[in-house]
Amino acid sequence: MSPSSASAAARDVVSTEARERELALLAELERKVLWLASWTIHHANHIRENEDGLKVGGHQASSASLATVMTALYFSILEPQDRVAVKPHASPIFHAIQYLLGNQSRDQLERFRGFGGAQSYPSRTKDQDDVDFSTGSVGLGAAITIMGSLARDYLKAKPWAKGLQPGRMVALVGDAELDEGNVYEALLEGWKHGLKDCWWVVDYNRQSLDAVASDRLFEKVEHLFLNMGWEVVTLKYGRLLTEAFKQPGGEALRQWIDSCPNSIYSALTYEGAAGWRRQLETDIGRERGVPELLARYDDAGLARLMTNLGGHDLGLLLDAFRAAGRDRPVCFIAYTVKGHGLPFAGHKDNHAGLMTPAQMEQFRTENRVRSGHEWDAFEGLDGSAAELERFLAEVPFRSTATRRHHPPALPVPDDFPLPQGQTMSTQEGFGKILNELAAGKSALAERIVTTSPDVTVSTNLGPWVNRRGRFSFAAQEDPFQLRRLTSPQKWGGGPEGQHIELGIAENNLFLMLGALGLTHSLMDQRLLPVGTLYDPFIQRGLDALNYACYQDARFLLVATPSGITLAPEGGAHQSIATPLIGIAQDGIAAFEPAYVDELAAIMKWGFAYMQRDKQAEAAEWEREAWVREETGGSVYLRLSTRPLAQPGRTLDADITEGIIQGGYWMRPPAPGCRLAICYMGAVAEEAQRAAGLLAEDIPDIAVLAITSADRLCAGWHAAEKKRQLHAGDEEEAAIPDSYVERLLAPLARDASLVTVLDGHPAALSWLGGVRGHRVQALGVEHFGQTGTIGDLYRYYRIDEKAIVEASLAALGRKAARARDYIAKL
């Protein structure tokens, strides 16, 4: 043998020995991860004090099916720049892994699903360990990895993001999640945009909450991913089974497994060795070689063989993950057993099942864990603690690289655009503001990225796209421009473009906004995402919007046109409940300006608000529970296509502050004023005309312009909670009134409020509770229909006539007097 051949052989020996040792240590860690996850759930349900008697839960079986996959990924494959969306029900496995990596505390595990403890499902805002993407609403965690990959690729194309570390987007997906429709919307969008470097590992345990998966489902899944341009790697058999198939009788065994219904396979897994042996002898016991093959295995060996699926074979998983390319997305279909390694493995009812105390004691014995040492990191393992510590210290994922970033905020220009014009709609004003930003060279404009679900032009994003271009990796010419065909839209594209065009799927819009709105934290590159859609269709993507806000993603959502003011379009295109969504949705500040100067002030503030760092919420419960300083978030603008005569004014500091806080007096009240008309949005003219008419008889009538019911209401609630916490204390007197309390202070105690908006009246009717004023609430409570604005405003009673009638009713004026006013309209 030549010296070079001897050297190569020695390296092979070392490599083989190193691999075998790695597999041995990983197997030990897998066993410890499963123990810690199972014990964490058991502790929460059977040991920790339970004040209310409710089952705590924790999904021991659903966690167990991914223990091997996650062990391979986190302890060997993943790099710090990789980002992972963990299947919701595998949360305990994730927390156990983070505990071994030093990113999770015992205290957090002991408080699993308790207040301040490790969360039921991975949460990047509530958990203290290293969660990349929140999961919980199934399907969304998987889909956001597609949008995260596209966001990463967008950044890679920009010259100002040259230092970006390439990383994989990885989703650990429960097979039942593939029933969610949003998954297929996202897959199609990924195909359109040339998705790559994205992994989905499907936990194919063939069981859901209530049922066993349809037989041959994997074929449909495989074909689906192949059709979407994904590489598909099917990990069905572990190496024990693969070796058995090579033996006499092995082909008959393979064919039996391939044809075995999922329900029977699950039942036999739960029944154990006796069930396997009896069934196999009955079905294929007369096939050549089968009796001898079965005789080679004792009961424990046979049960181990028949559940040796690909998703539980560490060596097979490592080889598959390391061989995967990065030039296109990869779907790993990992066959697993739900509850693998636990006493109820395979049982169809095991989804929410918990080990009994007796079963846990047996499990403790099997894992050689002494009482009182349940949380010890290396208790019961064969490897030495020192060796395991060294191995964990060298895990690539555990490197010192920062995984949560805080890049500096981008300055918002002092000379923020303010479009001029005598008559404009807020939707038109939005388009002009972005157009002026696009014409400039500010750092803010450079980092704005817009996106829309096929309504770019109809939401007035067209001018921005004309100036800044549509994003694509390869330069794309606009055929209409090349052929000199008339079109106002210049929709060429290229890597320099700043607009990502999406298909008609609102879930994808909100997932994309969520991914783009997290790049500052995940990738150390700040983007300012702006997404537009029709206001009524927020409800089509509401789950994904809530999900994006729960992640603390930062974006500007522009919903337009809104309300029944989009009169000829009819009820399917008219929104009623969206003002209430704006108030109720956490993590987003909702505004509905009537005028373009208000809109400009809000957008200027909003771009700064989107960049504020959220401070830690720990200990707030102990200090001033429920009350927080503003720590930033996303912004929602509800805009209209209705042109209004603009006020033609220069905003002073007080009005600007009022616009941002949520309202200001368009017609200030005299002291002791007994009537105020409070409007929001497109009904501004009706409210002011009604006030002008009533002023002949009620000269001190006031008009309140509300720009954000959300912020007014939130401020009031915060002040109320502070007062509740300090009721009777010396500090109570020092608590300042909320902004809305100060706004309404000049009104008489017995004054009346008439509230009106093009939306549900409950969005403003709460104003009466602030200082005890009577309220006449006008708004829209039923689906709209086609017609003119005048037709619909009259029918749904938000026109000036309805406002006058409500005002007179509030003051107790007789119907005859009301008719006199109406005659003047």
Coordinates of N, CA and C in Angstrom, one line a residue, residues 242-312:
T242 N -34.2 -1.9 6.4 CA -33.5 -2.0 5.1 C -32.7 -3.3 5.1
E243 N -32.0 -3.6 6.2 CA -31.2 -4.8 6.3 C -32.1 -6.0 6.3
A244 N -33.2 -6.0 7.0 CA -34.1 -7.1 7.0 C -34.7 -7.4 5.6
F245 N -34.9 -6.4 4.8 CA -35.5 -6.6 3.5 C -34.5 -7.4 2.6
K246 N -33.2 -7.3 2.9 CA -32.2 -8.0 2.1 C -32.2 -9.5 2.4
Q247 N -32.8 -9.9 3.5 CA -32.8 -11.3 3.9 C -33.9 -12.1 3.2
P248 N -33.7 -13.4 3.2 CA -34.9 -14.2 2.7 C -36.2 -13.9 3.4
G249 N -37.2 -13.7 2.7 CA -38.5 -13.3 3.3 C -38.6 -11.8 3.4
G250 N -37.5 -11.1 3.2 CA -37.5 -9.6 3.4 C -38.4 -8.9 2.4
E251 N -38.4 -9.3 1.1 CA -39.2 -8.6 0.2 C -40.7 -8.8 0.5
A252 N -41.1 -10.0 1.0 CA -42.5 -10.1 1.4 C -42.8 -9.2 2.5
L253 N -41.9 -9.0 3.5 CA -42.1 -8.1 4.6 C -42.3 -6.7 4.1
R254 N -41.4 -6.3 3.2 CA -41.5 -4.9 2.6 C -42.9 -4.7 1.9
Q255 N -43.3 -5.7 1.1 CA -44.6 -5.5 0.4 C -45.7 -5.4 1.4
W256 N -45.6 -6.2 2.5 CA -46.7 -6.2 3.5 C -46.8 -4.8 4.1
I257 N -45.6 -4.3 4.5 CA -45.6 -2.9 5.1 C -46.1 -1.9 4.2
D258 N -45.7 -2.0 2.9 CA -46.2 -1.0 1.9 C -47.7 -1.0 1.7
S259 N -48.3 -2.2 1.9 CA -49.7 -2.3 1.6 C -50.5 -2.2 2.9
C260 N -49.9 -2.1 4.1 CA -50.6 -2.1 5.3 C -51.3 -0.8 5.5
P261 N -52.6 -0.8 5.8 CA -53.3 0.4 6.1 C -52.8 1.2 7.3
N262 N -52.8 2.5 7.2 CA -52.2 3.3 8.3 C -52.9 2.9 9.7
S263 N -54.2 2.7 9.6 CA -54.9 2.4 10.9 C -54.4 1.1 11.5
I264 N -54.2 0.1 10.7 CA -53.8 -1.2 11.2 C -52.3 -1.1 11.7
Y265 N -51.5 -0.3 11.0 CA -50.1 -0.2 11.4 C -50.0 0.5 12.8
S266 N -50.9 1.6 12.9 CA -50.9 2.3 14.2 C -51.4 1.4 15.3
A267 N -52.4 0.6 15.1 CA -52.9 -0.3 16.1 C -51.9 -1.4 16.5
L268 N -51.2 -1.9 15.5 CA -50.2 -2.9 15.8 C -49.0 -2.3 16.6
T269 N -48.7 -1.1 16.3 CA -47.6 -0.4 17.0 C -48.0 -0.3 18.5
Y270 N -49.2 0.0 18.7 CA -49.6 0.1 20.1 C -49.7 -1.2 20.8
E271 N -50.2 -2.2 20.0 CA -50.3 -3.6 20.6 C -49.0 -4.2 20.9
G272 N -48.0 -3.9 20.1 CA -46.6 -4.4 20.5 C -46.3 -5.7 19.8
A273 N -45.2 -6.3 20.3 CA -44.6 -7.5 19.6 C -45.6 -8.6 19.3
A274 N -46.4 -8.9 20.3 CA -47.3 -10.1 20.2 C -48.2 -9.8 19.0
G275 N -48.7 -8.6 18.9 CA -49.6 -8.2 17.8 C -48.9 -8.3 16.4
W276 N -47.7 -7.7 16.4 CA -46.9 -7.8 15.1 C -46.7 -9.3 14.7
R277 N -46.3 -10.1 15.6 CA -46.0 -11.5 15.3 C -47.2 -12.2 14.8
R278 N -48.3 -12.0 15.5 CA -49.5 -12.7 15.1 C -50.0 -12.3 13.8
Q279 N -50.0 -11.0 13.5 CA -50.5 -10.4 12.2 C -49.6 -10.9 11.1
L280 N -48.3 -10.8 11.3 CA -47.4 -11.1 10.2 C -47.5 -12.6 9.9
E281 N -47.6 -13.5 10.9 CA -47.7 -14.9 10.7 C -49.0 -15.2 9.9
T282 N -50.1 -14.5 10.3 CA -51.4 -14.7 9.6 C -51.3 -14.3 8.2
D283 N -50.7 -13.1 7.9 CA -50.8 -12.6 6.5 C -49.7 -13.1 5.6
I284 N -48.5 -13.3 6.1 CA -47.4 -13.7 5.2 C -46.6 -14.8 5.7
G285 N -47.1 -15.5 6.7 CA -46.3 -16.5 7.4 C -46.0 -17.7 6.5
R286 N -46.7 -17.9 5.4 CA -46.4 -19.0 4.5 C -45.5 -18.6 3.4
E287 N -45.1 -17.3 3.3 CA -44.2 -16.9 2.3 C -42.8 -17.4 2.6
R288 N -42.1 -17.7 1.5 CA -40.7 -18.3 1.7 C -39.8 -17.4 2.5
G289 N -39.2 -17.9 3.5 CA -38.2 -17.1 4.3 C -38.8 -16.4 5.4
V290 N -40.1 -16.1 5.4 CA -40.7 -15.3 6.4 C -40.6 -15.9 7.8
P291 N -41.0 -17.2 8.0 CA -40.9 -17.8 9.3 C -39.5 -17.7 9.9
E292 N -38.5 -17.9 9.1 CA -37.1 -17.9 9.6 C -36.8 -16.4 9.9
L293 N -37.2 -15.5 9.1 CA -36.9 -14.1 9.3 C -37.5 -13.7 10.7
L294 N -38.8 -14.0 10.9 CA -39.4 -13.6 12.2 C -38.8 -14.3 13.4
A295 N -38.3 -15.5 13.2 CA -37.7 -16.2 14.3 C -36.4 -15.6 14.7
R296 N -35.8 -14.8 13.9 CA -34.5 -14.2 14.3 C -34.7 -13.1 15.4
Y297 N -35.9 -12.7 15.6 CA -36.1 -11.6 16.5 C -36.9 -12.0 17.7
D298 N -36.5 -11.7 18.9 CA -37.3 -11.9 20.1 C -38.4 -10.8 20.0
D299 N -39.2 -10.8 21.1 CA -40.4 -9.9 21.0 C -39.9 -8.4 21.0
A300 N -39.0 -8.1 21.8 CA -38.5 -6.7 21.9 C -37.8 -6.3 20.6
G301 N -37.0 -7.2 20.0 CA -36.4 -7.0 18.7 C -37.4 -6.8 17.6
L302 N -38.5 -7.6 17.6 CA -39.4 -7.5 16.5 C -40.2 -6.2 16.6
A303 N -40.5 -5.8 17.8 CA -41.2 -4.5 18.0 C -40.3 -3.3 17.5
R304 N -39.0 -3.4 17.9 CA -38.0 -2.4 17.5 C -37.9 -2.4 15.9
L305 N -37.9 -3.6 15.3 CA -37.7 -3.7 13.9 C -38.9 -3.0 13.2
M306 N -40.1 -3.3 13.6 CA -41.3 -2.9 12.9 C -41.6 -1.4 13.1
T307 N -41.0 -0.8 14.0 CA -41.2 0.6 14.2 C -39.9 1.4 13.8
N308 N -39.0 0.7 13.1 CA -37.7 1.3 12.7 C -38.0 2.1 11.4
L309 N -38.7 3.2 11.5 CA -39.0 4.0 10.4 C -37.9 5.1 10.2
G310 N -37.9 5.6 9.0 CA -36.8 6.6 8.6 C -36.7 7.8 9.5
G311 N -37.8 8.3 10.0 CA -37.8 9.4 10.9 C -37.2 9.2 12.3
H312 N -36.9 7.9 12.6 CA -36.3 7.6 13.9 C -34.9 7.0 13.7

